[in-house]
Amino acid sequence: MKKAFVKSYGCQMNAYDAARMADVLGKEGYAATERVEEADVVILNTCHIREKAAEKVYSELGRLRVLKGERQAEGRDTRIVVAGCVAQAEGAEILSRAPAVDVVVGPQSYHRLPDLLARSRETRVVDTDFPADDKFDHLPARRNRGVSAFLTVQEGCDKFCSFCVVPYTRGAEVSRSVPAILTEARALAEGGVRELTLIGQNVNAYHGPAEAGGTASLADLMRAVAAIPGIARIRYTTSHPNDMGEDLIQAHAELPALMPYLHLPVQSGSDRILAAMNRRHTADAYRRLIDRLRGARPDLALSSDFIVGFPGETDADFEGTMRLVAEIGFESAFSFKYSPRPGTPAAEREDAVPEDVKSARLSALQAALDRRRHAYQEEAVGQVTEILVEKAGRHPGQVAGKTPHMLAVQVDAPASTIGGLLPVRIVEAGTNSLFGQTLTSTAAAA
Ligand code: SAH
Ligand code: SF4
Ligand code: F3S
């Protein structure tokens, strides 16, 4: 049987695309493999968001060139595909930089993979169109993805933050229709999925065609998804503060399946930097928004992304970020050093922050975020909560799951609990996860 190796380098949407590409090849008779040496097709689903992520691809392609040569010497063919956001951004340039590559395919045209692979036997091919036909209409049905699954509901971004490549690599904001999403969600639920995370580059800007005509908001969509039998939990990511509408805030108060955890990137706590980033809101507007969200759902856990060392960022600007972090209390967060990206307005600026200053700020920020995260974990000890059991745990006899607040918990319980909601008491906080005890010995799959 032919084998395909697919690797994702990027965000959740990129991981979702990678899974669907594996399904496309599955339909063509390729079995998935985790061992690149035995793969007849290798797909690197790339990310362009920061320089490091993009450069990783070229070093990987260097290694693949050697592997391809070795396999060729044994009479075996290897097709090498570069997909994702680097493919979209760099297109044909990849062919000249990486001679081993056979196919370059962008995030909107990977449903054409079988055809592109066939054509690549004649000539190297590049497909970075934003085609008029919707890739989702051409993809095979998804295979079972376990207990918790991602579902892309919206793609692209019209925000044009001055540092970000996404509007260029993923194109304009597009929402899938409610019926198409519900069909996919129902199939996932029938396959055993209990938790759905609705994903999009700007998911809370969702405005898709509704079942009964008109336009559905993300809150409308989530109410419809919550009604699907089997779906116990809903999450969504990633959101922009300016698209947090009143109905979405209310959904956090009213929709029991919507989990009390929100990833709402703020990037910086300085108004001057936020303006230069083209975020179009102030730090205080973000604080007020968090107040409203906590008004709707007092136990809401928050997460964010931060960029340190944006061009022109002073010590005072950075202190603004540290103040915001201290005030809000994020349960978790991602933080990055600013990376100038080709084609973005911020990359043109000449007031770059020196690398050592960026590093020092990143360390200080991460230390503060880590302290808060640990405190959050410690506070959880003693609490009674419910976990969705997702998989076998680290040790025999254990299972692993997540609390509504996304905390990872290990519990001594049989594998038969996987896929169920299990009431637990948190008894201990480890470095990366919590340990819990089941509250009822009979708590089987709900
Ligand atoms: N759509 C999401 C995030 C997309 S990218 C949003 O708007 O929040 C994920 C994160 O990568 C961003 O939130 C940002 O913190 C970071 N990022 C994006 N471009 C970057 C750059 N040029 N340098 C450093 N970090 C960047
Ligand atoms: Fe990038 Fe900003 Fe769009 Fe997020 S909202 S994807 S950071 S341009
Ligand atoms: Fe990266 Fe593209 Fe996602 S640039 S973060 S893979 S949208």
Tab-separated table of C-alpha atoms and ligand atoms in Angstrom:
chain	number	residue	atom	x	y	z
A	1	MET	CA	0.000	0.000	0.000
A	2	LYS	CA	1.208	3.512	-0.800
A	3	LYS	CA	1.957	5.709	2.193
A	4	ALA	CA	1.639	9.409	2.958
A	5	PHE	CA	3.408	11.454	5.616
A	6	VAL	CA	1.758	14.768	6.493
A	7	LYS	CA	3.299	17.240	8.924
A	8	SER	CA	1.732	20.452	10.203
A	9	TYR	CA	3.855	23.382	11.355
A	10	GLY	CA	1.253	25.999	12.112
A	11	CYS	CA	-1.889	26.974	13.948
A	12	GLN	CA	-4.988	24.839	14.604
A	13	MET	CA	-6.361	25.651	11.170
A	14	ASN	CA	-3.182	24.400	9.637
A	15	ALA	CA	-3.472	21.185	11.677
A	16	TYR	CA	-7.087	20.835	10.527
A	17	ASP	CA	-6.005	21.268	6.891
A	18	ALA	CA	-3.263	18.668	7.393
A	19	ALA	CA	-5.813	16.143	8.666
A	20	ARG	CA	-8.061	16.816	5.707
A	21	MET	CA	-5.175	16.455	3.249
A	22	ALA	CA	-4.442	13.075	4.828
A	23	ASP	CA	-8.100	12.191	4.195
A	24	VAL	CA	-7.851	13.306	0.552
A	25	LEU	CA	-4.872	11.006	0.081
A	26	GLY	CA	-6.599	8.270	2.102
A	27	LYS	CA	-9.350	8.258	-0.483
A	28	GLU	CA	-6.670	7.820	-3.160
A	29	GLY	CA	-5.421	4.698	-1.413
A	30	TYR	CA	-2.613	6.154	0.690
A	31	ALA	CA	-2.238	4.937	4.268
A	32	ALA	CA	-1.017	7.526	6.773
A	33	THR	CA	2.462	6.975	8.186
A	34	GLU	CA	4.457	8.740	10.875
A	35	ARG	CA	7.719	7.494	9.387
A	36	VAL	CA	8.884	9.825	6.654
A	37	GLU	CA	11.402	7.256	5.291
A	38	GLU	CA	8.609	4.968	4.141
A	39	ALA	CA	6.389	7.688	2.622
A	40	ASP	CA	5.612	7.801	-1.104
A	41	VAL	CA	4.139	11.265	-0.612
A	42	VAL	CA	5.493	13.763	1.908
A	43	ILE	CA	3.419	16.860	2.655
A	44	LEU	CA	4.827	19.715	4.706
A	45	ASN	CA	1.945	21.944	5.737
A	46	THR	CA	3.846	25.118	6.414
A	47	CYS	CA	3.403	28.268	8.501
A	48	HIS	CA	4.588	31.748	7.507
A	49	ILE	CA	3.693	33.651	10.658
A	50	ARG	CA	7.234	34.193	11.958
A	51	GLU	CA	10.574	33.913	10.215
A	52	LYS	CA	11.662	30.914	12.291
A	53	ALA	CA	8.597	28.907	11.334
A	54	ALA	CA	9.094	29.643	7.648
A	55	GLU	CA	12.821	28.887	7.654
A	56	LYS	CA	12.285	25.527	9.361
A	57	VAL	CA	10.654	24.350	6.150
A	58	TYR	CA	13.763	24.892	4.075
A	59	SER	CA	15.988	22.936	6.430
A	60	GLU	CA	13.433	20.121	6.409
A	61	LEU	CA	13.364	20.239	2.588
A	62	GLY	CA	17.149	19.905	2.549
A	63	ARG	CA	16.877	16.659	4.522
A	64	LEU	CA	14.051	15.430	2.313
A	65	ARG	CA	16.164	15.955	-0.784
A	66	VAL	CA	18.694	13.465	0.579
A	67	LEU	CA	15.949	11.009	1.505
A	68	LYS	CA	14.361	11.309	-1.924
A	69	GLY	CA	17.732	10.544	-3.540
A	70	GLU	CA	18.233	7.491	-1.345
A	71	ARG	CA	14.787	6.132	-2.130
A	72	GLN	CA	15.307	6.825	-5.822
A	73	ALA	CA	18.521	4.757	-5.740
A	74	GLU	CA	16.335	1.904	-4.485
A	75	GLY	CA	13.889	2.458	-7.335
A	76	ARG	CA	11.214	4.109	-5.180
A	77	ASP	CA	9.533	7.378	-6.077
A	78	THR	CA	8.881	10.100	-3.493
A	79	ARG	CA	6.587	13.051	-4.194
A	80	ILE	CA	7.345	16.102	-2.068
A	81	VAL	CA	4.569	18.613	-1.503
A	82	VAL	CA	4.839	22.015	0.179
A	83	ALA	CA	1.402	23.149	1.321
A	84	GLY	CA	0.104	25.847	3.666
A	85	CYS	CA	1.011	29.469	4.181
A	86	VAL	CA	4.648	29.443	3.021
A	87	ALA	CA	3.409	27.793	-0.185
A	88	GLN	CA	0.854	30.577	-0.587
A	89	ALA	CA	3.321	33.363	0.204
A	90	GLU	CA	6.332	32.154	-1.753
A	91	GLY	CA	4.796	30.044	-4.532
A	92	ALA	CA	7.187	29.273	-7.370
A	93	GLU	CA	10.158	30.645	-5.380
A	94	ILE	CA	10.034	27.417	-3.383
A	95	LEU	CA	10.707	25.410	-6.542
A	96	SER	CA	13.900	27.332	-7.200
A	97	ARG	CA	15.095	27.233	-3.596
A	98	ALA	CA	14.237	23.575	-3.031
A	99	PRO	CA	14.934	21.315	-6.005
A	100	ALA	CA	13.345	18.248	-4.396
A	101	VAL	CA	9.872	19.807	-4.306
A	102	ASP	CA	7.326	18.443	-6.810
A	103	VAL	CA	4.140	20.296	-5.815
A	104	VAL	CA	3.437	23.654	-4.179
A	105	VAL	CA	-0.187	24.024	-3.090
A	106	GLY	CA	-1.890	26.837	-1.163
A	107	PRO	CA	-4.409	26.516	1.683
A	108	GLN	CA	-7.400	27.076	-0.594
A	109	SER	CA	-6.611	24.510	-3.278
A	110	TYR	CA	-5.491	21.341	-1.502
A	111	HIS	CA	-8.663	19.497	-2.523
A	112	ARG	CA	-6.933	19.282	-5.928
A	113	LEU	CA	-4.008	17.284	-4.527
A	114	PRO	CA	-4.707	14.040	-6.458
A	115	ASP	CA	-4.695	15.943	-9.742
A	116	LEU	CA	-1.614	17.965	-8.784
A	117	LEU	CA	0.277	14.812	-7.814
A	118	ALA	CA	-0.626	13.181	-11.128
A	119	ARG	CA	0.479	16.257	-13.082
A	120	SER	CA	3.727	16.438	-11.130
A	121	ARG	CA	4.914	13.299	-12.907
A	122	GLU	CA	5.253	15.447	-16.065
A	123	THR	CA	6.346	18.741	-14.583
A	124	ARG	CA	6.688	20.480	-11.208
A	125	VAL	CA	3.403	22.208	-10.323
A	126	VAL	CA	2.330	25.265	-8.349
A	127	ASP	CA	-1.305	25.925	-7.376
A	128	THR	CA	-1.786	28.946	-5.156
A	129	ASP	CA	-5.132	30.083	-6.543
A	130	PHE	CA	-7.997	31.248	-4.445
A	131	PRO	CA	-10.417	29.200	-6.540
A	132	ALA	CA	-14.045	30.182	-6.999
A	133	ASP	CA	-15.155	26.669	-6.055
A	134	ASP	CA	-15.171	25.927	-2.362
A	135	LYS	CA	-12.606	23.340	-1.312
A	136	PHE	CA	-14.964	22.103	1.395
A	137	ASP	CA	-17.414	20.953	-1.288
A	138	HIS	CA	-14.747	18.685	-2.754
A	139	LEU	CA	-13.185	17.138	0.323
A	140	PRO	CA	-13.991	13.592	1.379
A	141	ALA	CA	-15.916	13.050	4.609
A	142	ARG	CA	-13.747	13.227	7.705
A	143	ARG	CA	-12.628	10.145	9.501
A	144	ASN	CA	-13.092	9.791	13.231
A	145	ARG	CA	-10.820	12.192	15.101
A	146	GLY	CA	-11.168	11.016	18.664
A	147	VAL	CA	-13.095	12.709	21.450
A	148	SER	CA	-12.221	16.336	20.779
A	149	ALA	CA	-12.071	17.734	17.244
A	150	PHE	CA	-11.496	20.982	15.398
A	151	LEU	CA	-13.946	22.202	12.809
A	152	THR	CA	-13.085	25.098	10.505
A	153	VAL	CA	-16.068	27.464	10.253
A	154	GLN	CA	-14.392	30.608	8.954
A	155	GLU	CA	-11.199	31.318	7.070
A	156	GLY	CA	-9.130	34.337	6.196
A	157	CYS	CA	-8.842	37.752	7.746
A	158	ASP	CA	-9.696	41.336	6.771
A	159	LYS	CA	-8.087	42.974	9.808
A	160	PHE	CA	-4.601	43.634	8.425
A	161	CYS	CA	-2.738	44.010	11.694
A	162	SER	CA	0.464	45.685	10.562
A	163	PHE	CA	2.717	42.756	11.609
A	164	CYS	CA	0.703	39.857	10.225
A	165	VAL	CA	0.876	37.769	7.049
A	166	VAL	CA	-2.431	35.946	7.501
A	167	PRO	CA	-4.583	38.322	5.393
A	168	TYR	CA	-2.141	37.684	2.529
A	169	THR	CA	-1.647	33.936	2.947
A	170	ARG	CA	-5.234	33.047	3.774
A	171	GLY	CA	-7.057	35.748	1.898
A	172	ALA	CA	-10.259	37.590	2.721
A	173	GLU	CA	-12.653	36.520	5.451
A	174	VAL	CA	-15.070	33.814	4.328
A	175	SER	CA	-17.634	31.983	6.481
A	176	ARG	CA	-18.889	28.487	5.685
A	177	SER	CA	-22.637	27.963	5.667
A	178	VAL	CA	-24.444	26.733	8.774
A	179	PRO	CA	-25.820	23.609	7.005
A	180	ALA	CA	-22.343	22.606	5.761
A	181	ILE	CA	-20.907	23.027	9.258
A	182	LEU	CA	-23.770	21.113	10.893
A	183	THR	CA	-23.351	18.232	8.444
A	184	GLU	CA	-19.679	17.967	9.348
A	185	ALA	CA	-20.417	18.373	13.066
A	186	ARG	CA	-23.092	15.653	13.042
A	187	ALA	CA	-20.780	13.222	11.293
A	188	LEU	CA	-18.085	13.942	13.875
A	189	ALA	CA	-20.553	13.457	16.739
A	190	GLU	CA	-21.681	10.154	15.236
A	191	GLY	CA	-18.030	9.139	15.067
A	192	GLY	CA	-17.633	9.688	18.822
A	193	VAL	CA	-16.590	13.344	19.040
A	194	ARG	CA	-17.902	14.968	22.245
A	195	GLU	CA	-16.104	18.311	22.109
A	196	LEU	CA	-15.988	20.580	19.079
A	197	THR	CA	-13.693	23.562	18.759
A	198	LEU	CA	-14.951	25.850	16.038
A	199	ILE	CA	-11.921	27.419	14.445
A	200	GLY	CA	-11.131	30.337	12.170
A	201	GLN	CA	-8.417	32.983	11.855
A	202	ASN	CA	-11.060	35.387	13.047
A	203	VAL	CA	-13.728	33.039	14.211
A	204	ASN	CA	-15.882	35.560	16.059
A	205	ALA	CA	-16.325	37.522	12.830
A	206	TYR	CA	-18.269	34.467	11.635
A	207	HIS	CA	-21.355	35.404	9.607
A	208	GLY	CA	-22.423	32.448	7.517
A	209	PRO	CA	-25.595	31.700	5.556
A	210	ALA	CA	-28.167	30.343	8.038
A	211	GLU	CA	-30.292	27.237	7.484
A	212	ALA	CA	-33.531	29.183	7.224
A	213	GLY	CA	-32.049	32.045	5.164
A	214	GLY	CA	-30.394	35.187	6.440
A	215	THR	CA	-27.077	35.295	8.252
A	216	ALA	CA	-26.037	33.443	11.383
A	217	SER	CA	-23.601	34.857	13.933
A	218	LEU	CA	-21.114	32.684	15.805
A	219	ALA	CA	-23.533	32.635	18.770
A	220	ASP	CA	-26.346	31.393	16.472
A	221	LEU	CA	-24.052	28.765	15.018
A	222	MET	CA	-22.980	27.536	18.454
A	223	ARG	CA	-26.578	27.183	19.597
A	224	ALA	CA	-27.255	24.963	16.574
A	225	VAL	CA	-24.104	22.902	17.184
A	226	ALA	CA	-25.000	22.513	20.883
A	227	ALA	CA	-28.290	20.868	19.845
A	228	ILE	CA	-26.483	18.003	18.067
A	229	PRO	CA	-26.840	14.787	20.079
A	230	GLY	CA	-23.494	13.741	21.534
A	231	ILE	CA	-21.894	17.186	21.511
A	232	ALA	CA	-21.213	17.996	25.171
A	233	ARG	CA	-18.740	20.813	24.848
A	234	ILE	CA	-18.109	23.682	22.460
A	235	ARG	CA	-15.155	26.019	22.227
A	236	TYR	CA	-14.068	28.549	19.600
A	237	THR	CA	-10.801	30.114	18.588
A	238	THR	CA	-9.257	32.558	17.581
A	239	SER	CA	-11.137	35.748	18.259
A	240	HIS	CA	-10.434	39.436	17.761
A	241	PRO	CA	-11.528	41.779	20.576
A	242	ASN	CA	-13.385	44.049	18.148
A	243	ASP	CA	-15.687	41.260	17.007
A	244	MET	CA	-16.877	40.249	20.489
A	245	GLY	CA	-20.529	41.129	19.896
A	246	GLU	CA	-23.143	41.367	22.634
A	247	ASP	CA	-24.833	38.124	21.531
A	248	LEU	CA	-21.525	36.282	21.759
A	249	ILE	CA	-20.903	37.654	25.248
A	250	GLN	CA	-24.430	36.594	26.227
A	251	ALA	CA	-23.812	33.121	24.819
A	252	HIS	CA	-21.180	32.709	27.535
A	253	ALA	CA	-23.931	33.289	30.101
A	254	GLU	CA	-26.648	31.246	28.445
A	255	LEU	CA	-25.197	28.312	26.541
A	256	PRO	CA	-24.244	25.514	28.968
A	257	ALA	CA	-22.203	23.607	26.350
A	258	LEU	CA	-20.012	26.653	25.699
A	259	MET	CA	-16.958	26.148	27.880
A	260	PRO	CA	-15.746	28.964	30.162
A	261	TYR	CA	-12.454	29.510	28.393
A	262	LEU	CA	-11.638	32.174	25.846
A	263	HIS	CA	-8.528	32.822	23.783
A	264	LEU	CA	-8.699	36.543	23.080
A	265	PRO	CA	-5.356	37.905	21.886
A	266	VAL	CA	-4.493	41.450	22.964
A	267	GLN	CA	-0.861	41.545	21.680
A	268	SER	CA	0.177	44.584	23.741
A	269	GLY	CA	-0.928	46.693	26.694
A	270	SER	CA	0.295	49.979	25.196
A	271	ASP	CA	-2.159	52.148	23.263
A	272	ARG	CA	0.632	53.596	21.160
A	273	ILE	CA	1.794	50.127	20.108
A	274	LEU	CA	-1.758	48.846	19.637
A	275	ALA	CA	-2.372	51.757	17.264
A	276	ALA	CA	0.861	51.060	15.380
A	277	MET	CA	-0.171	47.423	15.142
A	278	ASN	CA	-3.482	48.516	13.613
A	279	ARG	CA	-5.386	46.575	16.257
A	280	ARG	CA	-8.016	49.331	16.384
A	281	HIS	CA	-8.727	49.148	20.096
A	282	THR	CA	-7.077	50.463	23.246
A	283	ALA	CA	-5.863	48.593	26.302
A	284	ASP	CA	-8.757	50.032	28.302
A	285	ALA	CA	-11.275	48.882	25.708
A	286	TYR	CA	-9.856	45.386	26.175
A	287	ARG	CA	-10.156	45.703	29.980
A	288	ARG	CA	-13.795	46.796	29.669
A	289	LEU	CA	-14.518	43.925	27.309
A	290	ILE	CA	-13.049	41.451	29.805
A	291	ASP	CA	-15.236	42.998	32.527
A	292	ARG	CA	-18.319	42.433	30.397
A	293	LEU	CA	-17.302	38.849	29.630
A	294	ARG	CA	-16.675	38.145	33.299
A	295	GLY	CA	-20.024	39.755	34.067
A	296	ALA	CA	-21.646	37.171	31.792
A	297	ARG	CA	-19.502	34.270	32.986
A	298	PRO	CA	-17.671	35.015	36.259
A	299	ASP	CA	-15.411	31.941	36.107
A	300	LEU	CA	-14.286	32.597	32.515
A	301	ALA	CA	-10.631	31.648	32.049
A	302	LEU	CA	-8.707	33.818	29.626
A	303	SER	CA	-5.824	33.274	27.306
A	304	SER	CA	-3.992	35.624	24.963
A	305	ASP	CA	-1.187	36.110	22.473
A	306	PHE	CA	1.482	38.768	22.997
A	307	ILE	CA	4.128	40.273	20.777
A	308	VAL	CA	7.122	41.936	22.441
A	309	GLY	CA	9.595	44.187	20.675
A	310	PHE	CA	7.264	45.562	18.024
A	311	PRO	CA	9.132	48.403	16.212
A	312	GLY	CA	9.287	51.490	18.398
A	313	GLU	CA	8.245	49.654	21.600
A	314	THR	CA	9.782	51.506	24.562
A	315	ASP	CA	10.301	50.313	28.137
A	316	ALA	CA	7.199	52.277	29.086
A	317	ASP	CA	5.152	50.535	26.371
A	318	PHE	CA	6.353	47.171	27.587
A	319	GLU	CA	5.461	48.121	31.183
A	320	GLY	CA	1.935	48.720	29.883
A	321	THR	CA	1.830	45.111	28.705
A	322	MET	CA	3.132	43.857	32.054
A	323	ARG	CA	0.485	45.930	33.881
A	324	LEU	CA	-2.292	44.519	31.732
A	325	VAL	CA	-1.044	40.983	32.341
A	326	ALA	CA	-1.015	41.557	36.098
A	327	GLU	CA	-4.522	43.052	36.053
A	328	ILE	CA	-6.287	40.521	33.845
A	329	GLY	CA	-4.696	37.310	35.135
A	330	PHE	CA	-4.468	35.048	32.085
A	331	GLU	CA	-4.727	31.335	32.703
A	332	SER	CA	-2.404	30.702	29.790
A	333	ALA	CA	-0.823	32.647	26.939
A	334	PHE	CA	1.481	32.518	23.972
A	335	SER	CA	4.140	35.190	23.655
A	336	PHE	CA	6.470	35.912	20.793
A	337	LYS	CA	9.295	38.225	19.813
A	338	TYR	CA	8.226	40.435	16.954
A	339	SER	CA	9.421	38.978	13.651
A	340	PRO	CA	9.403	41.287	10.597
A	341	ARG	CA	7.489	39.607	7.782
A	342	PRO	CA	7.957	40.418	4.094
A	343	GLY	CA	5.106	42.433	2.620
A	344	THR	CA	3.662	43.630	5.929
A	345	PRO	CA	3.648	47.385	6.765
A	346	ALA	CA	5.476	46.961	10.098
A	347	ALA	CA	8.426	45.337	8.305
A	348	GLU	CA	9.099	48.686	6.588
A	349	ARG	CA	9.740	50.469	9.882
A	350	GLU	CA	13.241	51.549	10.759
A	351	ASP	CA	12.880	51.694	14.538
A	352	ALA	CA	13.430	47.981	15.205
A	353	VAL	CA	13.939	46.953	18.814
A	354	PRO	CA	17.372	45.331	19.353
A	355	GLU	CA	17.329	41.553	19.652
A	356	ASP	CA	18.704	41.500	23.218
A	357	VAL	CA	15.989	43.892	24.388
A	358	LYS	CA	13.341	41.702	22.754
A	359	SER	CA	14.787	38.654	24.499
A	360	ALA	CA	14.851	40.339	27.900
A	361	ARG	CA	11.247	41.518	27.523
A	362	LEU	CA	10.104	38.089	26.393
A	363	SER	CA	11.723	36.449	29.431
A	364	ALA	CA	10.164	38.944	31.833
A	365	LEU	CA	6.733	38.524	30.258
A	366	GLN	CA	6.922	34.754	30.172
A	367	ALA	CA	8.021	34.624	33.812
A	368	ALA	CA	4.980	36.695	34.810
A	369	LEU	CA	2.645	34.553	32.675
A	370	ASP	CA	4.136	31.347	34.077
A	371	ARG	CA	3.706	32.519	37.669
A	372	ARG	CA	0.062	33.203	37.020
A	373	ARG	CA	-0.450	29.882	35.268
A	374	HIS	CA	1.078	28.011	38.195
A	375	ALA	CA	-1.012	29.951	40.670
A	376	TYR	CA	-4.084	29.035	38.631
A	377	GLN	CA	-3.149	25.375	38.795
A	378	GLU	CA	-2.544	25.561	42.548
A	379	GLU	CA	-5.918	27.236	43.059
A	380	ALA	CA	-7.559	24.329	41.284
A	381	VAL	CA	-6.380	21.862	43.949
A	382	GLY	CA	-9.319	20.852	46.130
A	383	GLN	CA	-11.888	21.852	43.538
A	384	VAL	CA	-14.546	19.515	42.262
A	385	THR	CA	-14.964	19.655	38.518
A	386	GLU	CA	-15.755	17.544	35.495
A	387	ILE	CA	-13.306	16.339	32.897
A	388	LEU	CA	-13.954	15.146	29.387
A	389	VAL	CA	-11.834	12.018	29.187
A	390	GLU	CA	-9.901	12.112	25.915
A	391	LYS	CA	-7.273	9.375	25.999
A	392	ALA	CA	-5.160	6.988	28.004
A	393	GLY	CA	-3.088	8.753	30.655
A	394	ARG	CA	0.648	8.864	31.156
A	395	HIS	CA	0.748	5.782	33.361
A	396	PRO	CA	-1.063	2.455	33.088
A	397	GLY	CA	-4.486	2.586	34.724
A	398	GLN	CA	-4.725	6.345	34.131
A	399	VAL	CA	-6.787	8.394	31.735
A	400	ALA	CA	-6.304	12.021	30.701
A	401	GLY	CA	-8.859	14.721	30.117
A	402	LYS	CA	-9.530	18.434	30.376
A	403	THR	CA	-11.588	20.544	32.719
A	404	PRO	CA	-14.034	23.116	31.337
A	405	HIS	CA	-11.208	25.632	31.920
A	406	MET	CA	-8.838	23.614	29.692
A	407	LEU	CA	-6.673	22.344	32.522
A	408	ALA	CA	-5.197	18.927	31.748
A	409	VAL	CA	-5.987	16.325	34.420
A	410	GLN	CA	-4.714	12.766	34.927
A	411	VAL	CA	-6.985	10.403	36.827
A	412	ASP	CA	-6.846	6.752	37.870
A	413	ALA	CA	-9.796	5.377	35.935
A	414	PRO	CA	-10.435	2.638	33.396
A	415	ALA	CA	-10.077	3.191	29.654
A	416	SER	CA	-13.839	2.635	29.366
A	417	THR	CA	-14.294	6.206	30.658
A	418	ILE	CA	-12.734	7.639	27.465
A	419	GLY	CA	-15.320	9.750	25.685
A	420	GLY	CA	-17.278	10.370	28.864
A	421	LEU	CA	-17.606	13.232	31.313
A	422	LEU	CA	-16.105	12.272	34.633
A	423	PRO	CA	-16.648	14.152	37.908
A	424	VAL	CA	-13.320	14.539	39.688
A	425	ARG	CA	-11.719	16.273	42.641
A	426	ILE	CA	-8.340	17.851	41.867
A	427	VAL	CA	-5.899	16.573	44.457
A	428	GLU	CA	-2.477	17.682	43.269
A	429	ALA	CA	-0.821	20.110	40.865
A	430	GLY	CA	2.177	18.831	38.875
A	431	THR	CA	4.323	20.883	36.516
A	432	ASN	CA	2.194	20.500	33.427
A	433	SER	CA	-0.931	18.765	34.562
A	434	LEU	CA	-3.158	18.177	37.527
A	435	PHE	CA	-3.989	14.927	39.235
A	436	GLY	CA	-7.563	14.136	40.111
A	437	GLN	CA	-9.630	11.478	41.849
A	438	THR	CA	-12.927	10.222	40.529
A	439	LEU	CA	-15.884	11.117	42.702
A	440	THR	CA	-17.983	8.101	41.834
A	441	SER	CA	-16.610	4.664	41.178
A	442	THR	CA	-19.414	4.041	38.687
A	443	ALA	CA	-18.837	7.141	36.562
A	444	ALA	CA	-18.858	5.502	33.162
A	445	ALA	CA	-19.134	7.189	29.802
A	446	ALA	CA	-21.933	9.742	30.049
B	1	SAH	N1	-5.925	35.473	14.091
B	1	SAH	C1	-5.324	35.423	15.325
B	1	SAH	C2	-3.864	35.052	15.383
B	1	SAH	C3	-3.095	34.723	14.197
B	1	SAH	S1	-1.411	34.460	14.366
B	1	SAH	C4	-5.506	36.750	15.983
B	1	SAH	O1	-5.804	37.732	15.383
B	1	SAH	O2	-5.301	36.805	17.168
B	1	SAH	C5	-1.126	33.956	16.005
B	1	SAH	C6	-0.283	34.896	16.780
B	1	SAH	O3	0.999	34.994	16.205
B	1	SAH	C7	-0.785	36.325	16.829
B	1	SAH	O4	-1.805	36.508	17.743
B	1	SAH	C8	0.468	37.073	17.182
B	1	SAH	O5	0.622	37.170	18.576
B	1	SAH	C9	1.575	36.226	16.613
B	1	SAH	N2	2.177	36.861	15.442
B	1	SAH	C10	1.607	37.147	14.268
B	1	SAH	N3	2.483	37.786	13.454
B	1	SAH	C11	3.640	37.898	14.138
B	1	SAH	C12	4.915	38.462	13.848
B	1	SAH	N4	5.158	39.072	12.690
B	1	SAH	N5	5.872	38.388	14.805
B	1	SAH	C13	5.624	37.797	15.997
B	1	SAH	N6	4.441	37.249	16.311
B	1	SAH	C14	3.462	37.302	15.407
B	2	SF4	FE1	-3.322	38.490	11.776
B	2	SF4	FE2	-4.549	40.503	12.958
B	2	SF4	FE3	-5.882	38.965	11.255
B	2	SF4	FE4	-5.159	37.991	13.597
B	2	SF4	S1	-6.599	39.702	13.259
B	2	SF4	S2	-4.951	36.990	11.640
B	2	SF4	S3	-3.205	38.995	13.961
B	2	SF4	S4	-4.203	40.333	10.760
B	3	F3S	FE1	0.773	30.047	10.257
B	3	F3S	FE2	-0.859	30.228	8.247
B	3	F3S	FE3	-1.757	29.526	10.611
B	3	F3S	S1	0.813	31.560	8.670
B	3	F3S	S2	-0.422	30.623	11.988
B	3	F3S	S3	-0.340	28.383	9.369
B	3	F3S	S4	-2.819	30.777	9.120
